[in-house]
């Protein structure tokens, strides 16, 4: 299949095929391939065929069918879809059917996108391997005995597997970039506030982002453009104009200043460091000026992140009490039992660990020692980036210290798992745009991504660099 957003739109306009044909083909292929990876939790044929028929009708009427016309899109199951179950890969929301669409969903359908299914992920987006799903782990389509990364593992896997052309994921501390790197696709975490969070199930509200996966930079840029922009339903969404990202992909990055943070290379395994090193050489050949920079607060990022995200999670997840729309234990006889049994049975182990940690760091007497301290570290990390971007256009680094690991390999050691995010967490804490672009494979054929980070709202520059890099590698 290997279609792209651009090729589908062109084919539709030339009447080579219809959007309904593309949707049927994508649904059939996804159904056939999914047992290999478990990347989809659910396909949505009715919704897909309706959306595709709308696109065909627009084309027949001579109207613009939108920039995502007829593109099969998969959506991480933490983003609300009206009338389509949204589970967050949790028993807690196993039966939850949202009464409204997330803004990103409305916008992608308005642009002609065709939602073909909801993807598996770590429960409530908490994890780095997609093994925390209540509905089974996802296997990496590149190497089926390995994890696809997490938490948006399903969204990365479907794009790598070609069972969707593009997909939406969410990123709180690396959940788009790390699985993109592990599966060999492009994954983008936009500036915080660039895309509305309305209808994204909250994990850690000050860190949550919706962003695209694609097989090339242009498609990722086009999808982001369709969903970005101010939304009155999310007061943290930014009132900044959305540039024409695709138009900025000139291929010319001569003279662009690139900083490579010395702190980021030290944990990387040999092959990852080599491949990223070769990527940096490729940037030099394209005419970029590369220099070493320092981001000294990096060492404290993982600790600060796991204080802040667990604190916010413990508060956000208080709403799942068995009273309203979430799971209710059938065994509860008293009100208190209903709360404790419903939460005890509905949440998985990692979610419970985070709620306990978060409740602890927010509790009286510990708030100043942990939560406030972590917020101060967050300010230092942001300051590091602000200083760095005074001298460079973009920062280039690894995405993860290692490529995709074996299923089960890190499950018994949560601390080891948390270290997967060591290079992605800083960008999330600072709220800057960052992305993973494939930069080669290890000798075992495992993909490795290179991370590009830019200053707030400089997605266009980031895409230009990533696109030039991608073209030079092919
Ligand atoms: N792996 C990180 C965590 O477990 C990041 C998750 C995410 O970005 N949603 O919190």
CSV table of C-alpha atoms in Angstrom, one decimal, residues 115-378:
chain,number,residue,atom,x,y,z
A,115,UNK,CA,-10.7,7.6,11.1
A,116,UNK,CA,-10.3,3.8,10.7
A,117,UNK,CA,-9.7,2.8,14.2
A,118,UNK,CA,-8.5,3.3,17.8
A,119,UNK,CA,-5.0,2.2,18.8
A,120,UNK,CA,-3.7,0.4,21.8
A,121,UNK,CA,-1.4,2.2,24.3
A,122,UNK,CA,-0.2,2.0,27.8
A,123,UNK,CA,-3.0,2.4,30.3
A,124,UNK,CA,-3.8,6.1,30.6
A,125,UNK,CA,-0.6,6.7,28.6
A,126,UNK,CA,1.6,5.7,31.4
A,127,UNK,CA,4.5,3.7,30.2
A,128,UNK,CA,7.4,3.3,27.7
A,129,UNK,CA,6.7,0.0,26.1
A,130,UNK,CA,3.0,-0.5,25.6
A,131,UNK,CA,3.1,-3.5,27.9
A,132,UNK,CA,0.9,-1.7,30.5
A,133,UNK,CA,-2.3,-2.0,28.4
A,134,UNK,CA,-5.2,-3.9,30.0
A,135,UNK,CA,-5.9,-5.4,26.6
A,136,UNK,CA,-2.5,-7.0,25.9
A,137,UNK,CA,0.9,-5.7,24.8
A,138,UNK,CA,1.6,-4.4,21.3
A,139,UNK,CA,4.3,-6.1,19.2
A,140,UNK,CA,6.7,-4.0,17.2
A,141,UNK,CA,6.0,-4.7,13.5
A,142,UNK,CA,9.7,-4.4,12.7
A,143,UNK,CA,10.6,-7.2,15.1
A,144,UNK,CA,7.6,-9.0,16.6
A,145,UNK,CA,9.4,-10.1,19.8
A,146,UNK,CA,10.1,-6.5,20.7
A,147,UNK,CA,8.1,-3.7,22.2
A,148,UNK,CA,7.0,-0.8,19.9
A,149,UNK,CA,7.8,1.7,22.6
A,150,UNK,CA,5.1,3.6,24.5
A,151,UNK,CA,2.9,4.9,25.5
A,152,UNK,CA,1.6,5.5,21.9
A,153,UNK,CA,3.0,2.2,20.8
A,154,UNK,CA,-0.1,1.2,18.8
A,155,UNK,CA,-0.2,4.5,16.9
A,156,UNK,CA,3.5,4.1,15.9
A,157,UNK,CA,3.0,0.4,15.0
A,158,UNK,CA,0.1,1.0,12.7
A,159,UNK,CA,2.0,3.5,10.6
A,160,UNK,CA,5.1,1.3,10.5
A,161,UNK,CA,2.9,-1.7,9.6
A,162,UNK,CA,1.2,0.4,6.9
A,163,UNK,CA,-2.2,-0.3,8.3
A,164,UNK,CA,-2.8,3.4,8.6
A,165,UNK,CA,-1.2,6.3,6.6
A,166,UNK,CA,-0.9,8.6,9.6
A,167,UNK,CA,-2.0,8.5,13.2
A,168,UNK,CA,-2.5,10.6,16.3
A,169,UNK,CA,-0.7,9.9,19.6
A,170,UNK,CA,-0.2,11.7,22.8
A,171,UNK,CA,3.0,12.7,24.5
A,172,UNK,CA,3.5,13.6,28.1
A,173,UNK,CA,7.2,12.7,28.5
A,174,UNK,CA,8.2,11.1,25.2
A,175,UNK,CA,5.2,8.9,24.2
A,176,UNK,CA,5.3,10.0,20.6
A,177,UNK,CA,9.0,10.3,20.0
A,178,UNK,CA,10.1,7.1,21.7
A,179,UNK,CA,7.7,4.8,19.9
A,180,UNK,CA,8.4,6.6,16.6
A,181,UNK,CA,12.1,5.9,17.1
A,182,UNK,CA,11.5,2.2,18.0
A,183,UNK,CA,9.2,1.6,15.0
A,184,UNK,CA,11.2,3.7,12.4
A,185,UNK,CA,8.5,6.3,11.7
A,186,UNK,CA,8.3,10.1,12.1
A,187,UNK,CA,6.7,11.3,15.4
A,188,UNK,CA,6.1,14.9,16.4
A,189,UNK,CA,5.4,16.5,19.8
A,190,UNK,CA,4.3,20.0,19.0
A,191,UNK,CA,4.7,23.1,21.3
A,192,UNK,CA,2.6,22.8,24.4
A,193,UNK,CA,-0.7,24.6,23.5
A,194,UNK,CA,-0.2,24.2,19.7
A,195,UNK,CA,-3.0,21.6,19.6
A,196,UNK,CA,-6.1,21.7,21.7
A,197,UNK,CA,-6.2,19.2,24.5
A,198,UNK,CA,-10.0,19.3,24.6
A,199,UNK,CA,-11.1,15.7,24.5
A,200,UNK,CA,-7.7,14.2,25.3
A,201,UNK,CA,-8.1,12.2,28.5
A,202,UNK,CA,-5.9,13.9,31.0
A,203,UNK,CA,-2.8,12.2,32.4
A,204,UNK,CA,-0.6,15.2,33.4
A,205,UNK,CA,-2.3,18.3,32.1
A,206,UNK,CA,0.7,20.6,32.1
A,207,UNK,CA,2.6,18.1,30.0
A,208,UNK,CA,0.0,16.4,27.7
A,209,UNK,CA,0.3,17.0,24.0
A,210,UNK,CA,-1.5,15.5,21.0
A,211,UNK,CA,0.7,15.0,18.0
A,212,UNK,CA,1.1,13.1,14.7
A,213,UNK,CA,2.9,10.0,13.4
A,214,UNK,CA,3.6,9.5,9.7
A,215,UNK,CA,6.0,7.7,7.4
A,216,UNK,CA,7.5,11.0,6.2
A,217,UNK,CA,8.0,14.5,7.5
A,218,UNK,CA,5.6,16.1,5.0
A,219,UNK,CA,2.7,14.0,6.0
A,220,UNK,CA,3.3,14.7,9.7
A,221,UNK,CA,3.5,18.4,9.0
A,222,UNK,CA,0.2,18.3,7.0
A,223,UNK,CA,-1.6,16.4,9.8
A,224,UNK,CA,-0.3,18.8,12.5
A,225,UNK,CA,-1.4,21.8,10.4
A,226,UNK,CA,-4.9,20.3,10.2
A,227,UNK,CA,-5.4,19.9,13.9
A,228,UNK,CA,-3.4,22.9,15.3
A,229,UNK,CA,-4.6,26.3,16.4
A,230,UNK,CA,-6.5,28.1,19.1
A,231,UNK,CA,-9.6,26.4,20.5
A,232,UNK,CA,-12.0,28.2,22.9
A,233,UNK,CA,-12.6,24.8,24.6
A,234,UNK,CA,-9.0,24.7,25.9
A,235,UNK,CA,-7.8,27.8,27.7
A,236,UNK,CA,-4.2,26.6,27.4
A,237,UNK,CA,-4.4,26.4,23.6
A,238,UNK,CA,-2.3,29.1,22.0
A,239,UNK,CA,-3.7,32.0,20.0
A,240,UNK,CA,-0.9,31.9,17.5
A,241,UNK,CA,-1.3,31.6,13.7
A,242,UNK,CA,-0.7,28.2,12.2
A,243,UNK,CA,1.8,28.5,9.4
A,244,UNK,CA,1.7,26.5,6.1
A,245,UNK,CA,4.2,23.9,7.4
A,246,UNK,CA,4.3,22.0,4.1
A,247,UNK,CA,5.2,25.1,2.2
A,248,UNK,CA,8.2,25.6,4.4
A,249,UNK,CA,9.8,22.3,3.4
A,250,UNK,CA,12.4,23.8,1.0
A,251,UNK,CA,15.1,21.3,1.5
A,252,UNK,CA,17.5,24.2,2.1
A,253,UNK,CA,19.1,24.2,5.6
A,254,UNK,CA,22.4,25.8,4.7
A,255,UNK,CA,23.8,27.9,7.5
A,256,UNK,CA,21.3,26.5,10.1
A,257,UNK,CA,23.0,26.4,13.5
A,258,UNK,CA,22.7,23.0,15.3
A,259,UNK,CA,23.6,22.4,18.9
A,260,UNK,CA,24.5,18.9,20.2
A,261,UNK,CA,24.1,18.7,24.0
A,262,UNK,CA,27.1,17.0,25.6
A,263,UNK,CA,24.9,15.6,28.4
A,264,UNK,CA,22.7,13.6,26.0
A,265,UNK,CA,25.2,11.3,24.6
A,266,UNK,CA,26.6,9.7,27.7
A,267,UNK,CA,23.8,7.2,28.4
A,268,UNK,CA,23.4,6.1,24.8
A,269,UNK,CA,24.5,2.6,23.7
A,270,UNK,CA,27.2,2.3,21.1
A,271,UNK,CA,25.0,1.7,18.1
A,272,UNK,CA,22.5,4.4,19.0
A,273,UNK,CA,25.3,7.0,19.5
A,274,UNK,CA,27.0,5.9,16.2
A,275,UNK,CA,23.8,6.3,14.2
A,276,UNK,CA,22.9,9.6,15.7
A,277,UNK,CA,26.6,10.7,15.1
A,278,UNK,CA,26.2,9.7,11.5
A,279,UNK,CA,23.0,11.7,11.3
A,280,UNK,CA,24.8,14.8,12.6
A,281,UNK,CA,27.4,14.2,9.9
A,282,UNK,CA,24.6,14.2,7.3
A,283,UNK,CA,23.4,17.5,8.7
A,284,UNK,CA,26.9,19.0,8.2
A,285,UNK,CA,26.9,17.8,4.6
A,286,UNK,CA,23.7,19.7,4.1
A,287,UNK,CA,25.4,22.8,5.2
A,288,UNK,CA,24.4,23.0,8.8
A,289,UNK,CA,26.9,24.4,11.4
A,290,UNK,CA,27.2,22.0,14.3
A,291,UNK,CA,28.5,22.9,17.7
A,292,UNK,CA,28.5,21.3,21.1
A,293,UNK,CA,26.2,22.9,23.7
A,294,UNK,CA,25.5,22.2,27.4
A,295,UNK,CA,22.1,21.7,29.0
A,296,UNK,CA,23.3,21.3,32.6
A,297,UNK,CA,19.9,20.6,34.3
A,298,UNK,CA,19.3,17.5,32.2
A,299,UNK,CA,20.5,15.1,35.0
A,300,UNK,CA,17.5,16.1,37.1
A,301,UNK,CA,14.9,15.8,34.4
A,302,UNK,CA,13.7,12.2,35.0
A,303,UNK,CA,13.3,12.8,38.8
A,304,UNK,CA,11.5,16.1,38.2
A,305,UNK,CA,9.2,14.6,35.6
A,306,UNK,CA,8.1,11.6,37.7
A,307,UNK,CA,7.2,13.9,40.6
A,308,UNK,CA,5.3,16.4,38.4
A,309,UNK,CA,3.5,13.8,36.2
A,310,UNK,CA,2.5,11.6,39.1
A,311,UNK,CA,1.2,14.6,41.1
A,312,UNK,CA,-1.0,15.7,38.2
A,313,UNK,CA,-2.0,12.1,37.4
A,314,UNK,CA,-3.1,11.5,41.0
A,315,UNK,CA,-5.4,14.5,40.8
A,316,UNK,CA,-6.7,13.9,37.3
A,317,UNK,CA,-7.5,10.2,37.9
A,318,UNK,CA,-9.5,11.0,41.1
A,319,UNK,CA,-12.5,11.3,38.8
A,320,UNK,CA,-12.7,7.5,38.2
A,321,UNK,CA,-14.6,6.8,41.3
A,322,UNK,CA,-17.2,4.3,40.1
A,323,UNK,CA,-20.0,6.8,40.5
A,324,UNK,CA,-20.2,8.2,37.0
A,325,UNK,CA,-18.9,6.8,33.7
A,326,UNK,CA,-16.1,4.5,34.8
A,327,UNK,CA,-16.0,0.9,36.0
A,328,UNK,CA,-18.0,0.1,39.1
A,329,UNK,CA,-17.2,-3.0,41.1
A,330,UNK,CA,-20.2,-5.3,41.3
A,331,UNK,CA,-19.1,-6.5,44.8
A,332,UNK,CA,-19.4,-3.1,46.7
A,333,UNK,CA,-21.9,-3.0,49.5
A,334,UNK,CA,-21.1,0.4,51.0
A,335,UNK,CA,-20.1,3.8,49.5
A,336,UNK,CA,-16.5,3.4,50.6
A,337,UNK,CA,-16.3,-0.1,49.3
A,338,UNK,CA,-17.5,1.2,45.9
A,339,UNK,CA,-14.7,3.7,45.7
A,340,UNK,CA,-11.9,1.4,46.8
A,341,UNK,CA,-13.1,-1.8,45.0
A,342,UNK,CA,-13.8,0.0,41.8
A,343,UNK,CA,-10.5,1.8,41.8
A,344,UNK,CA,-8.6,-1.3,43.0
A,345,UNK,CA,-10.1,-3.5,40.3
A,346,UNK,CA,-10.3,-1.0,37.5
A,347,UNK,CA,-6.7,0.4,37.5
A,348,UNK,CA,-3.6,-1.6,36.6
A,349,UNK,CA,-0.4,-1.8,38.6
A,350,UNK,CA,1.5,1.1,36.9
A,351,UNK,CA,-1.5,3.5,37.2
A,352,UNK,CA,-1.8,2.6,40.9
A,353,UNK,CA,1.9,3.2,41.4
A,354,UNK,CA,1.6,6.6,39.9
A,355,UNK,CA,-1.5,7.6,41.9
A,356,UNK,CA,0.3,6.6,45.1
A,357,UNK,CA,3.5,8.4,44.2
A,358,UNK,CA,1.6,11.5,43.2
A,359,UNK,CA,-0.6,11.5,46.3
A,360,UNK,CA,2.6,11.2,48.4
A,361,UNK,CA,4.5,14.1,46.7
A,362,UNK,CA,1.4,16.4,47.1
A,363,UNK,CA,0.7,15.5,50.7
A,364,UNK,CA,1.2,17.9,53.6
A,365,UNK,CA,4.8,18.1,54.6
A,366,UNK,CA,6.1,16.7,51.3
A,367,UNK,CA,4.7,19.2,48.9
A,368,UNK,CA,7.6,21.7,49.4
A,369,UNK,CA,10.3,19.0,49.5
A,370,UNK,CA,9.2,17.2,46.3
A,371,UNK,CA,6.6,19.0,44.2
A,372,UNK,CA,7.8,22.5,44.6
A,373,UNK,CA,11.4,21.4,44.1
A,374,UNK,CA,10.5,19.6,40.9
A,375,UNK,CA,8.8,22.7,39.6
A,376,UNK,CA,12.0,24.6,40.3
A,377,UNK,CA,14.0,22.1,38.3
A,378,UNK,CA,11.4,22.4,35.5
